XYZ file of C-alpha atoms in Angstrom:
235
model
C 88.063 66.680 113.777
C 88.378 69.863 111.714
C 88.950 69.460 107.999
C 90.061 71.701 105.165
C 87.496 73.746 103.264
C 86.369 71.858 100.114
C 87.764 74.568 97.815
C 90.991 75.157 99.730
C 94.234 74.422 97.937
C 97.711 74.034 99.395
C 100.540 74.880 97.007
C 104.170 74.012 97.771
C 106.829 75.946 95.859
C 110.407 74.789 96.389
C 113.774 75.566 94.859
C 117.151 77.142 95.570
C 117.833 80.861 96.084
C 117.478 83.179 93.120
C 114.923 81.149 91.172
C 112.118 83.617 91.832
C 110.342 81.686 94.571
C 109.334 84.650 96.713
C 108.169 86.943 93.927
C 106.314 84.124 92.203
C 104.720 82.751 95.370
C 103.477 86.134 96.578
C 102.059 87.052 93.176
C 100.336 83.698 92.702
C 98.796 83.902 96.169
C 97.594 87.463 95.552
C 96.080 86.616 92.163
C 94.216 83.582 93.480
C 93.126 84.921 96.870
C 95.373 82.583 98.840
C 97.525 83.135 101.908
C 101.314 83.149 101.593
C 104.126 81.818 103.757
C 107.846 82.420 103.289
C 109.397 79.583 105.285
C 112.899 80.838 104.564
C 112.079 83.991 106.523
C 111.305 81.824 109.545
C 114.724 80.170 109.404
C 116.323 83.560 108.905
C 114.377 84.869 111.893
C 115.590 82.174 114.246
C 119.130 82.638 112.896
C 118.942 86.387 113.545
C 117.702 85.680 117.084
C 120.649 83.327 117.675
C 123.123 85.949 116.469
C 121.654 88.812 118.501
C 121.499 86.663 121.625
C 125.101 85.494 121.423
C 124.434 81.871 120.482
C 127.308 80.280 118.566
C 125.650 79.350 115.275
C 128.516 76.992 114.467
C 127.728 74.917 117.575
C 124.761 72.625 116.773
C 124.276 71.722 120.431
C 124.073 75.369 121.491
C 121.643 76.106 118.678
C 119.511 73.086 119.592
C 119.306 74.146 123.246
C 118.186 77.666 122.303
C 115.841 76.725 119.453
C 112.643 76.789 121.487
C 113.204 80.195 123.069
C 112.208 82.750 120.389
C 108.543 83.295 119.513
C 108.298 83.580 115.722
C 105.054 84.835 114.159
C 104.465 84.976 110.405
C 101.806 87.175 108.812
C 100.407 85.482 105.693
C 98.912 88.377 103.709
C 100.688 88.164 100.309
C 100.352 91.932 99.873
C 102.187 92.614 103.135
C 103.794 89.501 104.658
C 105.297 90.061 108.086
C 107.699 88.281 110.415
C 108.193 89.089 114.085
C 110.475 87.618 116.719
C 109.361 88.060 120.329
C 107.022 90.795 119.094
C 109.738 92.711 117.233
C 109.562 93.327 113.484
C 112.398 91.305 111.969
C 111.668 91.782 108.264
C 114.705 94.035 107.774
C 117.324 92.487 110.084
C 116.845 88.959 108.717
C 117.998 90.027 105.233
C 121.536 91.036 106.192
C 124.568 89.255 104.776
C 125.490 88.041 108.273
C 122.205 86.183 108.595
C 122.510 84.872 105.034
C 125.953 83.443 105.787
C 124.781 81.616 108.910
C 121.240 80.485 108.100
C 122.263 77.185 106.470
C 124.146 76.073 109.584
C 121.241 76.935 111.871
C 118.690 75.388 109.507
C 120.608 72.107 109.456
C 120.089 71.525 113.197
C 117.334 68.880 113.553
C 115.772 70.530 116.613
C 115.408 73.793 114.696
C 113.828 72.073 111.706
C 111.419 70.136 113.917
C 110.171 73.298 115.629
C 109.877 75.369 112.451
C 108.270 72.501 110.516
C 105.600 72.159 113.209
C 104.944 75.902 112.979
C 104.690 75.752 109.185
C 102.257 72.845 109.225
C 100.081 74.648 111.757
C 99.939 77.782 109.601
C 99.100 75.756 106.485
C 96.378 73.818 108.316
C 94.795 77.031 109.584
C 94.817 78.520 106.070
C 93.268 75.396 104.553
C 90.552 75.385 107.193
C 89.737 79.095 107.364
C 90.588 80.483 103.896
C 90.867 79.474 100.241
C 94.273 77.970 100.955
C 97.927 78.959 100.951
C 101.090 79.106 98.875
C 104.055 77.925 100.937
C 107.558 78.519 99.592
C 110.795 76.988 100.780
C 113.261 74.207 100.146
C 111.627 71.123 101.659
C 107.917 71.923 101.538
C 106.867 69.310 98.985
C 109.191 66.641 100.345
C 108.999 67.067 104.134
C 106.772 69.831 105.463
C 103.655 69.300 103.327
C 104.143 66.086 101.343
C 100.376 65.951 100.821
C 100.183 69.394 99.201
C 97.646 69.654 96.378
C 100.260 71.047 94.004
C 104.048 70.931 94.195
C 106.220 73.181 92.044
C 110.019 73.116 91.922
C 111.636 76.231 90.450
C 115.132 76.018 88.963
C 117.457 78.388 87.088
C 121.091 78.471 86.019
C 123.629 79.605 88.607
C 124.457 82.610 86.398
C 120.839 83.769 86.195
C 120.309 83.286 89.899
C 123.475 85.233 90.767
C 122.413 88.134 88.546
C 118.997 88.281 90.202
C 120.395 88.071 93.704
C 123.033 90.736 93.031
C 120.277 92.997 91.772
C 118.499 92.642 95.126
C 121.535 93.810 97.117
C 122.298 97.444 97.845
C 125.129 99.515 99.316
C 127.592 97.669 101.505
C 125.607 94.440 101.090
C 126.164 94.485 97.318
C 128.690 92.095 95.815
C 129.960 91.227 92.361
C 128.415 88.480 90.283
C 131.262 86.026 90.775
C 131.114 86.305 94.557
C 127.331 86.043 94.560
C 127.424 82.981 92.319
C 130.002 81.339 94.575
C 127.861 82.045 97.646
C 124.763 80.591 95.975
C 126.581 77.415 94.968
C 127.930 77.050 98.500
C 124.419 77.530 99.918
C 123.017 74.957 97.480
C 125.606 72.413 98.565
C 124.868 73.011 102.245
C 121.089 72.820 101.799
C 121.156 69.803 99.494
C 123.711 67.920 101.570
C 122.241 68.307 105.041
C 120.951 65.119 106.661
C 117.687 66.614 107.897
C 115.167 67.674 105.232
C 117.603 68.524 102.426
C 116.720 70.722 99.469
C 115.235 68.305 96.951
C 112.593 68.073 94.269
C 109.570 65.987 95.239
C 108.939 63.048 92.911
C 105.505 64.451 91.992
C 106.555 68.099 91.666
C 106.241 70.066 88.430
C 109.653 71.537 87.555
C 109.760 75.015 86.047
C 113.098 76.334 84.734
C 112.955 80.107 85.143
C 116.341 80.877 83.541
C 114.917 82.342 80.333
C 111.466 83.265 81.593
C 110.223 86.659 82.736
C 108.696 86.827 86.194
C 105.267 87.431 84.660
C 105.611 84.275 82.591
C 106.596 82.199 85.611
C 103.652 83.571 87.584
C 101.294 82.820 84.685
C 102.620 79.270 84.483
C 102.101 78.554 88.187
C 98.672 80.222 88.267
C 97.620 77.941 85.410
C 98.874 74.890 87.295
C 96.897 75.885 90.390
C 93.743 76.573 88.409
C 94.031 73.201 86.694
C 94.428 71.515 90.063
C 91.381 73.338 91.428
C 89.382 72.270 88.397
C 90.278 68.651 89.105
C 92.358 68.119 85.991
C 95.559 66.045 86.290
């Protein structure tokens, strides 16, 4: 039976949208020589596939029946993470507002979560075996996907701060005002936290970091320190 490299570390970073998960996770992985996996991109990818293939994303049965059809491949280089669906680059299409508005419904389907969770665990296992480890970001990594992760971090921030950050990421016709963005984030939180299968939740042994009043550099520094302490064997 293959085992993880002695020095490999698996880091789970969870939290709602707009807390800085992606920027923090990529930077931490790059600084520490780890791989990186954006699990949200995988759920966005399967949602985008459903939309482009005419699957009714509001019909859980239809989504469940189609869940196993697309081939989703995630590149784990933190400097240039990639996501393809059936060999096609999906990094741009998965970030549209249409996908954003439908991803919670698709993600809530148990068959979808089972397939994507299996994929995520496989990627993490490969990274732990073949590299120094991996930083995996999402909403249920520490609680469901990788409950045995070496370090679990849960990022939080006020709804106002998260809305401001998310609005700043949007451009052109995708841009929206702060009030609308805040409302959408709160709605997404409710959907993700309230779903029956693998809801958004903080693991009991996760370290919570409130990023509301912290710069990105400070958040990155905080998480890097936590990882280094874990590697050094300190509690």
